[in-house]
Amino acid sequence: MVANSNSNIPIALTIAGSDSGGGAGIQADLRTFAFHCVHGTSALTCVTAQNTLGVNRVDALSPEAVVAQIEAVATDIGISAVKTGMLLNSEIIAAVAQTIEKLENLQVVVDPVMVSRSGVQLIDDEAVETLRETLIPQATIVTPNRYEAQILSGLEIRDLEEMRSAARCIHHLGAGTVLVKGGGMSGNIRGVDLWYDGQNDETLKTETVDTPHTHGTGCTLSAAIAANLALGCELREAVGRAKQYLTQALKHSLAIGQGQGPVGHFFPLLDEFRQP
Ligand SMILES: Nc1ncnc2c1ncn2[C@@H]1O[C@H](COP(=O)(O)OP(=O)(O)OP(=O)(O)O)[C@@H](O)[C@H]1O
Ligand SMILES: Cc1ncc(COP(=O)(O)O)c(N)n1
């Protein structure tokens, strides 16, 4: 039998950390790519010992090891979209920025992972400056959460108007489009995101899902944006679709562990494979 091989499959790359608990990081990204029928490639930056209660330990890879992974993929398999997640330190960020700058026709989704929603700092202080100066200017879109947007803009964010002001400040750093995520907001703007592309701003809302199990929402959203870009969507459509996917995954989140469980990436298959 001749294999029905497919050479036209869209390909995306995630440059991120490993989450041993499987809810965020590389694990969430590759699962999200797979559920979009996008072939996922990866460059690991660090290994976290993490579960639903928090991060116990982080071990970094060398910048050279990170670059070698990106180059191995780019020079052979090819990629049309990349997302960056937890880059951990200044050296890794600078190396990633230098490497992806050389790649042509690449759409770049920067999730500036600095602080998890549970308040854990995931990147050191010097790294914030390097992110601001080297990687954000290359971003097709940058997707800070409330706390990351506060750090990047220097502004406090308590409402939609302040999300709007922060998005404008971050746009000045050189990103093409800024999406300030509202998962960390409260009341009727919890889960409302603010899009600013340098000309227009827009609030993006699906529905607020009432669940404590939100681990990995940011990783999943940025990976889904990259997947949709790899599939050929325009940026605004890619973000809209990604938000729909994320909302469904949140509605099917997993109440596992003793803390904040992860979103349920495989909701499209749940009914098919659920045990009786
Ligand atoms: N309870 C919720 N209901 C609906 N959407 C939500 C909810 N919580 C988060 N979101 C959405 O999830 C996406 C990620 O936003 P969030 O602010 O949670 O990012 P984050 O803090 O980077 O995520 P993470 O928890 O992975 O760190 C955004 O589109 C946000 O609006
Ligand atoms: C490896 C890794 N990357 C990203 C996050 C952020 O995700 P969250 O804020 O949901 O914890 C994380 N916790 N771990």
mmCIF file of C-alpha atoms and ligand atoms in Angstrom:
data_model
loop_
_atom_site.group_PDB
_atom_site.id
_atom_site.type_symbol
_atom_site.label_atom_id
_atom_site.label_comp_id
_atom_site.label_asym_id
_atom_site.label_seq_id
_atom_site.Cartn_x
_atom_site.Cartn_y
_atom_site.Cartn_z
ATOM 1 C CA MET A 1 0.000 0.000 0.000
ATOM 2 C CA VAL A 2 1.311 3.450 -0.880
ATOM 3 C CA ALA A 3 1.239 5.911 1.992
ATOM 4 C CA ASN A 4 -1.014 8.936 1.643
ATOM 5 C CA SER A 5 1.869 11.276 2.543
ATOM 6 C CA ASN A 6 1.189 14.979 2.924
ATOM 7 C CA SER A 7 3.926 17.461 2.063
ATOM 8 C CA ASN A 8 1.691 20.525 2.382
ATOM 9 C CA ILE A 9 1.030 20.321 6.090
ATOM 10 C CA PRO A 10 1.407 23.738 7.817
ATOM 11 C CA ILE A 11 4.326 23.822 10.243
ATOM 12 C CA ALA A 12 4.755 25.938 13.368
ATOM 13 C CA LEU A 13 7.506 26.218 15.959
ATOM 14 C CA THR A 14 7.210 26.837 19.680
ATOM 15 C CA ILE A 15 10.184 28.209 21.606
ATOM 16 C CA ALA A 16 9.217 27.688 25.233
ATOM 17 C CA GLY A 17 9.763 25.869 28.505
ATOM 18 C CA SER A 18 8.612 22.420 29.553
ATOM 19 C CA ASP A 19 5.835 22.125 32.153
ATOM 20 C CA SER A 20 6.094 18.713 33.842
ATOM 21 C CA GLY A 21 2.413 18.997 34.790
ATOM 22 C CA GLY A 22 1.508 19.133 31.109
ATOM 23 C CA GLY A 23 -0.801 22.148 31.338
ATOM 24 C CA ALA A 24 1.275 25.037 29.987
ATOM 25 C CA GLY A 25 4.530 25.546 28.069
ATOM 26 C CA ILE A 26 5.709 23.251 25.288
ATOM 27 C CA GLN A 27 3.159 20.568 26.221
ATOM 28 C CA ALA A 28 0.203 22.951 25.803
ATOM 29 C CA ASP A 29 1.650 24.419 22.613
ATOM 30 C CA LEU A 30 2.244 21.109 20.825
ATOM 31 C CA ARG A 31 -1.186 19.837 21.819
ATOM 32 C CA THR A 32 -2.758 23.034 20.503
ATOM 33 C CA PHE A 33 -0.863 22.760 17.198
ATOM 34 C CA ALA A 34 -1.983 19.148 16.831
ATOM 35 C CA PHE A 35 -5.629 20.050 17.369
ATOM 36 C CA HIS A 36 -5.328 22.550 14.521
ATOM 37 C CA CYS A 37 -3.781 19.909 12.199
ATOM 38 C CA VAL A 38 -0.532 21.869 12.222
ATOM 39 C CA HIS A 39 2.738 19.959 12.550
ATOM 40 C CA GLY A 40 4.407 21.194 15.727
ATOM 41 C CA THR A 41 8.159 21.605 16.121
ATOM 42 C CA SER A 42 9.847 22.811 19.286
ATOM 43 C CA ALA A 43 12.891 24.479 20.796
ATOM 44 C CA LEU A 44 13.048 23.911 24.534
ATOM 45 C CA THR A 45 14.443 26.766 26.668
ATOM 46 C CA CYS A 46 14.147 25.298 30.158
ATOM 47 C CA VAL A 47 12.686 22.472 32.159
ATOM 48 C CA THR A 48 10.329 23.325 35.015
ATOM 49 C CA ALA A 49 9.339 20.965 37.799
ATOM 50 C CA GLN A 50 5.768 22.165 38.026
ATOM 51 C CA ASN A 51 2.311 20.959 38.932
ATOM 52 C CA THR A 52 -1.118 22.477 39.508
ATOM 53 C CA LEU A 53 0.133 24.038 42.771
ATOM 54 C CA GLY A 54 3.127 25.911 41.360
ATOM 55 C CA VAL A 55 6.680 25.862 40.033
ATOM 56 C CA ASN A 56 9.167 24.007 42.281
ATOM 57 C CA ARG A 57 12.324 24.276 40.195
ATOM 58 C CA VAL A 58 13.572 25.645 36.860
ATOM 59 C CA ASP A 59 16.641 24.406 34.935
ATOM 60 C CA ALA A 60 17.735 26.447 31.926
ATOM 61 C CA LEU A 61 19.247 25.153 28.712
ATOM 62 C CA SER A 62 22.206 27.053 27.263
ATOM 63 C CA PRO A 63 21.443 29.734 24.639
ATOM 64 C CA GLU A 64 23.528 27.655 22.190
ATOM 65 C CA ALA A 65 21.287 24.631 22.731
ATOM 66 C CA VAL A 66 18.194 26.756 22.089
ATOM 67 C CA VAL A 67 19.649 28.240 18.886
ATOM 68 C CA ALA A 68 20.731 24.784 17.653
ATOM 69 C CA GLN A 69 17.148 23.506 17.986
ATOM 70 C CA ILE A 70 15.693 26.475 16.077
ATOM 71 C CA GLU A 71 18.289 26.186 13.320
ATOM 72 C CA ALA A 72 17.836 22.416 12.996
ATOM 73 C CA VAL A 73 14.141 22.933 12.344
ATOM 74 C CA ALA A 74 14.416 26.045 10.173
ATOM 75 C CA THR A 75 17.131 24.732 7.867
ATOM 76 C CA ASP A 76 15.433 21.424 7.133
ATOM 77 C CA ILE A 77 11.721 21.317 7.861
ATOM 78 C CA GLY A 78 10.866 25.000 7.462
ATOM 79 C CA ILE A 79 8.325 26.978 9.504
ATOM 80 C CA SER A 80 5.785 29.647 8.645
ATOM 81 C CA ALA A 81 4.859 30.734 12.163
ATOM 82 C CA VAL A 82 6.622 30.732 15.502
ATOM 83 C CA LYS A 83 5.458 31.428 19.025
ATOM 84 C CA THR A 84 7.722 32.249 21.919
ATOM 85 C CA GLY A 85 6.768 31.491 25.499
ATOM 86 C CA MET A 86 8.909 31.180 28.638
ATOM 87 C CA LEU A 87 12.381 32.342 27.589
ATOM 88 C CA LEU A 88 13.638 32.661 31.164
ATOM 89 C CA ASN A 89 16.751 34.835 30.909
ATOM 90 C CA SER A 90 18.366 37.638 29.004
ATOM 91 C CA GLU A 91 20.924 35.424 27.203
ATOM 92 C CA ILE A 92 18.266 33.080 25.817
ATOM 93 C CA ILE A 93 16.042 35.990 24.734
ATOM 94 C CA ALA A 94 18.915 37.725 22.914
ATOM 95 C CA ALA A 95 19.936 34.479 21.185
ATOM 96 C CA VAL A 96 16.354 33.725 20.103
ATOM 97 C CA ALA A 97 15.862 37.280 18.810
ATOM 98 C CA GLN A 98 19.085 37.139 16.780
ATOM 99 C CA THR A 99 18.236 33.744 15.315
ATOM 100 C CA ILE A 100 14.664 34.414 14.241
ATOM 101 C CA GLU A 101 15.616 37.799 12.805
ATOM 102 C CA LYS A 102 17.486 35.899 10.067
ATOM 103 C CA LEU A 103 14.495 33.754 9.077
ATOM 104 C CA GLU A 104 12.388 34.965 6.173
ATOM 105 C CA ASN A 105 8.595 34.981 5.780
ATOM 106 C CA LEU A 106 8.023 34.129 9.394
ATOM 107 C CA GLN A 107 5.060 35.327 11.452
ATOM 108 C CA VAL A 108 6.117 35.856 15.050
ATOM 109 C CA VAL A 109 3.778 35.538 18.039
ATOM 110 C CA VAL A 110 5.464 36.731 21.231
ATOM 111 C CA ASP A 111 3.808 35.648 24.480
ATOM 112 C CA PRO A 112 5.987 37.662 26.880
ATOM 113 C CA VAL A 113 5.797 35.129 29.702
ATOM 114 C CA MET A 114 7.052 36.929 32.833
ATOM 115 C CA VAL A 115 4.543 36.356 35.595
ATOM 116 C CA SER A 116 2.064 33.513 35.752
ATOM 117 C CA ARG A 117 -1.480 34.424 36.687
ATOM 118 C CA SER A 118 -0.833 32.790 40.060
ATOM 119 C CA GLY A 119 1.743 35.567 40.592
ATOM 120 C CA VAL A 120 4.928 33.498 40.172
ATOM 121 C CA GLN A 121 7.768 35.392 38.463
ATOM 122 C CA LEU A 122 8.972 33.236 35.555
ATOM 123 C CA ILE A 123 11.790 35.424 34.168
ATOM 124 C CA ASP A 124 14.495 37.594 35.780
ATOM 125 C CA ASP A 125 14.530 41.426 35.756
ATOM 126 C CA GLU A 126 17.315 41.939 33.216
ATOM 127 C CA ALA A 127 15.425 39.664 30.843
ATOM 128 C CA VAL A 128 12.455 42.050 30.758
ATOM 129 C CA GLU A 129 14.658 44.760 29.256
ATOM 130 C CA THR A 130 16.112 42.413 26.641
ATOM 131 C CA LEU A 131 12.622 41.262 25.690
ATOM 132 C CA ARG A 132 11.533 44.870 25.292
ATOM 133 C CA GLU A 133 14.530 45.800 23.139
ATOM 134 C CA THR A 134 15.159 42.743 20.969
ATOM 135 C CA LEU A 135 12.145 40.466 20.606
ATOM 136 C CA ILE A 136 9.048 42.637 20.923
ATOM 137 C CA PRO A 137 10.101 44.830 17.954
ATOM 138 C CA GLN A 138 10.070 41.647 15.807
ATOM 139 C CA ALA A 139 6.601 40.567 16.906
ATOM 140 C CA THR A 140 3.767 40.300 14.420
ATOM 141 C CA ILE A 141 1.693 40.248 17.614
ATOM 142 C CA VAL A 142 2.589 40.383 21.301
ATOM 143 C CA THR A 143 0.146 38.956 23.863
ATOM 144 C CA PRO A 144 0.836 40.208 27.433
ATOM 145 C CA ASN A 145 -1.487 39.357 30.304
ATOM 146 C CA ARG A 146 -2.573 42.110 32.692
ATOM 147 C CA TYR A 147 0.594 41.931 34.829
ATOM 148 C CA GLU A 148 2.981 41.640 31.886
ATOM 149 C CA ALA A 149 1.279 44.612 30.202
ATOM 150 C CA GLN A 150 1.773 46.619 33.417
ATOM 151 C CA ILE A 151 5.492 45.784 33.459
ATOM 152 C CA LEU A 152 5.980 46.508 29.740
ATOM 153 C CA SER A 153 4.023 49.776 29.746
ATOM 154 C CA GLY A 154 4.817 51.022 33.251
ATOM 155 C CA LEU A 155 1.088 51.740 33.709
ATOM 156 C CA GLU A 156 -1.355 50.336 36.205
ATOM 157 C CA ILE A 157 -4.232 48.386 34.625
ATOM 158 C CA ARG A 158 -7.597 48.301 36.399
ATOM 159 C CA ASP A 159 -10.115 48.713 33.583
ATOM 160 C CA LEU A 160 -10.574 48.624 29.810
ATOM 161 C CA GLU A 161 -9.432 52.217 29.354
ATOM 162 C CA GLU A 162 -6.156 51.409 31.096
ATOM 163 C CA MET A 163 -5.768 48.252 28.981
ATOM 164 C CA ARG A 164 -6.152 50.524 25.944
ATOM 165 C CA SER A 165 -3.478 52.971 27.171
ATOM 166 C CA ALA A 166 -1.068 50.118 27.969
ATOM 167 C CA ALA A 167 -1.596 48.585 24.508
ATOM 168 C CA ARG A 168 -0.656 51.925 22.915
ATOM 169 C CA CYS A 169 2.546 52.151 24.997
ATOM 170 C CA ILE A 170 3.551 48.592 24.144
ATOM 171 C CA HIS A 171 2.880 49.245 20.452
ATOM 172 C CA HIS A 172 5.507 51.983 20.655
ATOM 173 C CA LEU A 173 8.079 49.285 21.477
ATOM 174 C CA GLY A 174 7.720 48.136 17.870
ATOM 175 C CA ALA A 175 5.240 45.228 17.895
ATOM 176 C CA GLY A 176 2.897 45.095 14.899
ATOM 177 C CA THR A 177 -0.199 44.382 17.003
ATOM 178 C CA VAL A 178 -0.727 44.205 20.770
ATOM 179 C CA LEU A 179 -3.302 41.979 22.466
ATOM 180 C CA VAL A 180 -3.653 42.774 26.180
ATOM 181 C CA LYS A 181 -5.346 39.702 27.696
ATOM 182 C CA GLY A 182 -8.013 40.123 30.310
ATOM 183 C CA GLY A 183 -7.968 36.758 32.096
ATOM 184 C CA GLY A 184 -6.592 38.501 35.195
ATOM 185 C CA MET A 185 -9.272 41.230 35.212
ATOM 186 C CA SER A 186 -12.381 40.958 37.357
ATOM 187 C CA GLY A 187 -16.117 41.548 37.023
ATOM 188 C CA ASN A 188 -17.613 41.842 33.559
ATOM 189 C CA ILE A 189 -14.231 42.320 31.850
ATOM 190 C CA ARG A 190 -12.750 39.019 33.045
ATOM 191 C CA GLY A 191 -11.833 37.253 29.797
ATOM 192 C CA VAL A 192 -12.175 40.378 27.637
ATOM 193 C CA ASP A 193 -9.032 41.141 25.582
ATOM 194 C CA LEU A 194 -7.948 44.435 24.033
ATOM 195 C CA TRP A 195 -6.578 44.445 20.446
ATOM 196 C CA TYR A 196 -4.559 47.403 19.148
ATOM 197 C CA ASP A 197 -2.897 47.301 15.721
ATOM 198 C CA GLY A 198 -1.509 50.825 15.644
ATOM 199 C CA GLN A 199 -4.668 52.269 14.094
ATOM 200 C CA ASN A 200 -7.717 50.608 15.567
ATOM 201 C CA ASP A 201 -8.509 49.171 18.927
ATOM 202 C CA GLU A 202 -11.175 46.585 19.577
ATOM 203 C CA THR A 203 -12.385 44.571 22.543
ATOM 204 C CA LEU A 204 -12.526 40.821 21.959
ATOM 205 C CA LYS A 205 -15.022 38.866 23.998
ATOM 206 C CA THR A 206 -16.389 35.349 23.778
ATOM 207 C CA GLU A 207 -17.878 34.420 27.123
ATOM 208 C CA THR A 208 -16.578 34.396 30.673
ATOM 209 C CA VAL A 209 -16.037 30.857 31.878
ATOM 210 C CA ASP A 210 -16.452 30.459 35.604
ATOM 211 C CA THR A 211 -13.680 28.030 36.498
ATOM 212 C CA PRO A 212 -10.583 28.037 38.720
ATOM 213 C CA HIS A 213 -8.867 25.674 36.247
ATOM 214 C CA THR A 214 -7.197 28.171 33.927
ATOM 215 C CA HIS A 215 -3.590 26.956 33.874
ATOM 216 C CA GLY A 216 -2.142 27.323 30.393
ATOM 217 C CA THR A 217 -4.681 29.759 28.941
ATOM 218 C CA GLY A 218 -2.014 32.207 27.757
ATOM 219 C CA CYS A 219 0.171 29.493 26.202
ATOM 220 C CA THR A 220 -2.833 27.947 24.472
ATOM 221 C CA LEU A 221 -4.061 31.260 23.055
ATOM 222 C CA SER A 222 -0.664 32.232 21.586
ATOM 223 C CA ALA A 223 -0.085 28.720 20.197
ATOM 224 C CA ALA A 224 -3.547 28.755 18.589
ATOM 225 C CA ILE A 225 -2.814 32.170 17.029
ATOM 226 C CA ALA A 226 0.453 30.776 15.579
ATOM 227 C CA ALA A 227 -1.364 27.649 14.332
ATOM 228 C CA ASN A 228 -4.021 29.718 12.570
ATOM 229 C CA LEU A 229 -1.346 31.930 11.007
ATOM 230 C CA ALA A 230 0.440 28.793 9.771
ATOM 231 C CA LEU A 231 -2.885 27.678 8.282
ATOM 232 C CA GLY A 232 -2.959 30.921 6.279
ATOM 233 C CA CYS A 233 -5.414 33.098 8.235
ATOM 234 C CA GLU A 234 -5.047 36.856 8.398
ATOM 235 C CA LEU A 235 -3.935 38.031 11.839
ATOM 236 C CA ARG A 236 -7.320 39.324 13.058
ATOM 237 C CA GLU A 237 -9.054 36.129 11.992
ATOM 238 C CA ALA A 238 -6.284 34.019 13.546
ATOM 239 C CA VAL A 239 -6.815 35.773 16.881
ATOM 240 C CA GLY A 240 -10.616 35.419 16.723
ATOM 241 C CA ARG A 241 -10.395 31.703 15.988
ATOM 242 C CA ALA A 242 -7.753 31.201 18.663
ATOM 243 C CA LYS A 243 -9.992 32.841 21.247
ATOM 244 C CA GLN A 244 -12.899 30.563 20.245
ATOM 245 C CA TYR A 245 -10.660 27.472 20.609
ATOM 246 C CA LEU A 246 -9.382 28.681 23.997
ATOM 247 C CA THR A 247 -12.900 29.363 25.286
ATOM 248 C CA GLN A 248 -13.990 25.822 24.418
ATOM 249 C CA ALA A 249 -10.822 24.401 26.026
ATOM 250 C CA LEU A 250 -11.574 26.452 29.164
ATOM 251 C CA LYS A 251 -15.140 25.122 29.244
ATOM 252 C CA HIS A 252 -13.641 21.609 29.208
ATOM 253 C CA SER A 253 -10.828 22.347 31.665
ATOM 254 C CA LEU A 254 -9.413 19.503 33.748
ATOM 255 C CA ALA A 255 -10.035 19.480 37.502
ATOM 256 C CA ILE A 256 -6.863 17.503 38.186
ATOM 257 C CA GLY A 257 -4.275 17.931 40.951
ATOM 258 C CA GLN A 258 -4.865 19.908 44.114
ATOM 259 C CA GLY A 259 -4.502 23.373 42.605
ATOM 260 C CA GLN A 260 -5.262 25.156 39.365
ATOM 261 C CA GLY A 261 -5.939 22.531 36.689
ATOM 262 C CA PRO A 262 -5.193 23.005 32.983
ATOM 263 C CA VAL A 263 -7.494 23.813 30.097
ATOM 264 C CA GLY A 264 -8.788 20.766 28.187
ATOM 265 C CA HIS A 265 -7.178 20.906 24.759
ATOM 266 C CA PHE A 266 -8.772 17.755 23.434
ATOM 267 C CA PHE A 267 -12.419 18.742 23.821
ATOM 268 C CA PRO A 268 -13.150 17.968 20.128
ATOM 269 C CA LEU A 269 -12.467 14.250 20.842
ATOM 270 C CA LEU A 270 -14.013 13.977 24.296
ATOM 271 C CA ASP A 271 -17.362 12.506 23.291
ATOM 272 C CA GLU A 272 -15.747 10.110 20.832
ATOM 273 C CA PHE A 273 -13.299 8.599 23.306
ATOM 274 C CA ARG A 274 -14.953 9.090 26.697
ATOM 275 C CA GLN A 275 -15.088 5.865 28.719
ATOM 276 C CA PRO A 276 -18.631 4.629 29.402
HETATM 277 N N1 LIG B 1 -12.370 32.796 32.965
HETATM 278 C C1 LIG B 1 -12.183 33.094 31.704
HETATM 279 N N2 LIG B 1 -13.202 33.106 30.817
HETATM 280 C C2 LIG B 1 -13.013 33.375 29.506
HETATM 281 N N3 LIG B 1 -11.796 33.662 28.991
HETATM 282 C C3 LIG B 1 -10.736 33.669 29.825
HETATM 283 C C4 LIG B 1 -10.848 33.379 31.210
HETATM 284 N N4 LIG B 1 -9.617 33.434 31.771
HETATM 285 C C5 LIG B 1 -8.773 33.739 30.783
HETATM 286 N N5 LIG B 1 -9.431 33.892 29.608
HETATM 287 C C6 LIG B 1 -8.852 34.206 28.320
HETATM 288 O O1 LIG B 1 -7.688 33.394 28.186
HETATM 289 C C7 LIG B 1 -6.711 34.055 27.397
HETATM 290 C C8 LIG B 1 -5.437 34.122 28.176
HETATM 291 O O2 LIG B 1 -5.533 35.214 29.079
HETATM 292 P P1 LIG B 1 -4.860 35.288 30.488
HETATM 293 O O3 LIG B 1 -5.038 36.686 30.964
HETATM 294 O O4 LIG B 1 -5.379 34.173 31.306
HETATM 295 O O5 LIG B 1 -3.357 35.023 30.065
HETATM 296 P P2 LIG B 1 -2.162 34.489 30.910
HETATM 297 O O6 LIG B 1 -2.203 35.043 32.284
HETATM 298 O O7 LIG B 1 -0.955 34.687 30.084
HETATM 299 O O8 LIG B 1 -2.492 32.989 30.959
HETATM 300 P P3 LIG B 1 -1.747 31.913 31.843
HETATM 301 O O9 LIG B 1 -2.779 31.495 32.872
HETATM 302 O O10 LIG B 1 -1.391 30.855 30.885
HETATM 303 O O11 LIG B 1 -0.556 32.624 32.411
HETATM 304 C C9 LIG B 1 -7.319 35.419 27.058
HETATM 305 O O12 LIG B 1 -7.976 35.363 25.803
HETATM 306 C C10 LIG B 1 -8.322 35.615 28.191
HETATM 307 O O13 LIG B 1 -9.345 36.518 27.861
HETATM 308 C C1 LIG B 2 6.847 26.265 31.153
HETATM 309 C C2 LIG B 2 5.803 27.287 31.410
HETATM 310 N N1 LIG B 2 5.521 28.193 30.458
HETATM 311 C C3 LIG B 2 4.544 29.109 30.661
HETATM 312 C C4 LIG B 2 3.848 29.146 31.847
HETATM 313 C C5 LIG B 2 2.760 30.185 32.079
HETATM 314 O O1 LIG B 2 1.521 29.583 32.180
HETATM 315 P P1 LIG B 2 0.583 29.771 33.464
HETATM 316 O O2 LIG B 2 0.527 31.235 33.741
HETATM 317 O O3 LIG B 2 -0.717 29.192 33.042
HETATM 318 O O4 LIG B 2 1.189 29.058 34.631
HETATM 319 C C6 LIG B 2 4.181 28.188 32.821
HETATM 320 N N2 LIG B 2 3.545 28.162 34.011
HETATM 321 N N3 LIG B 2 5.152 27.283 32.584
#
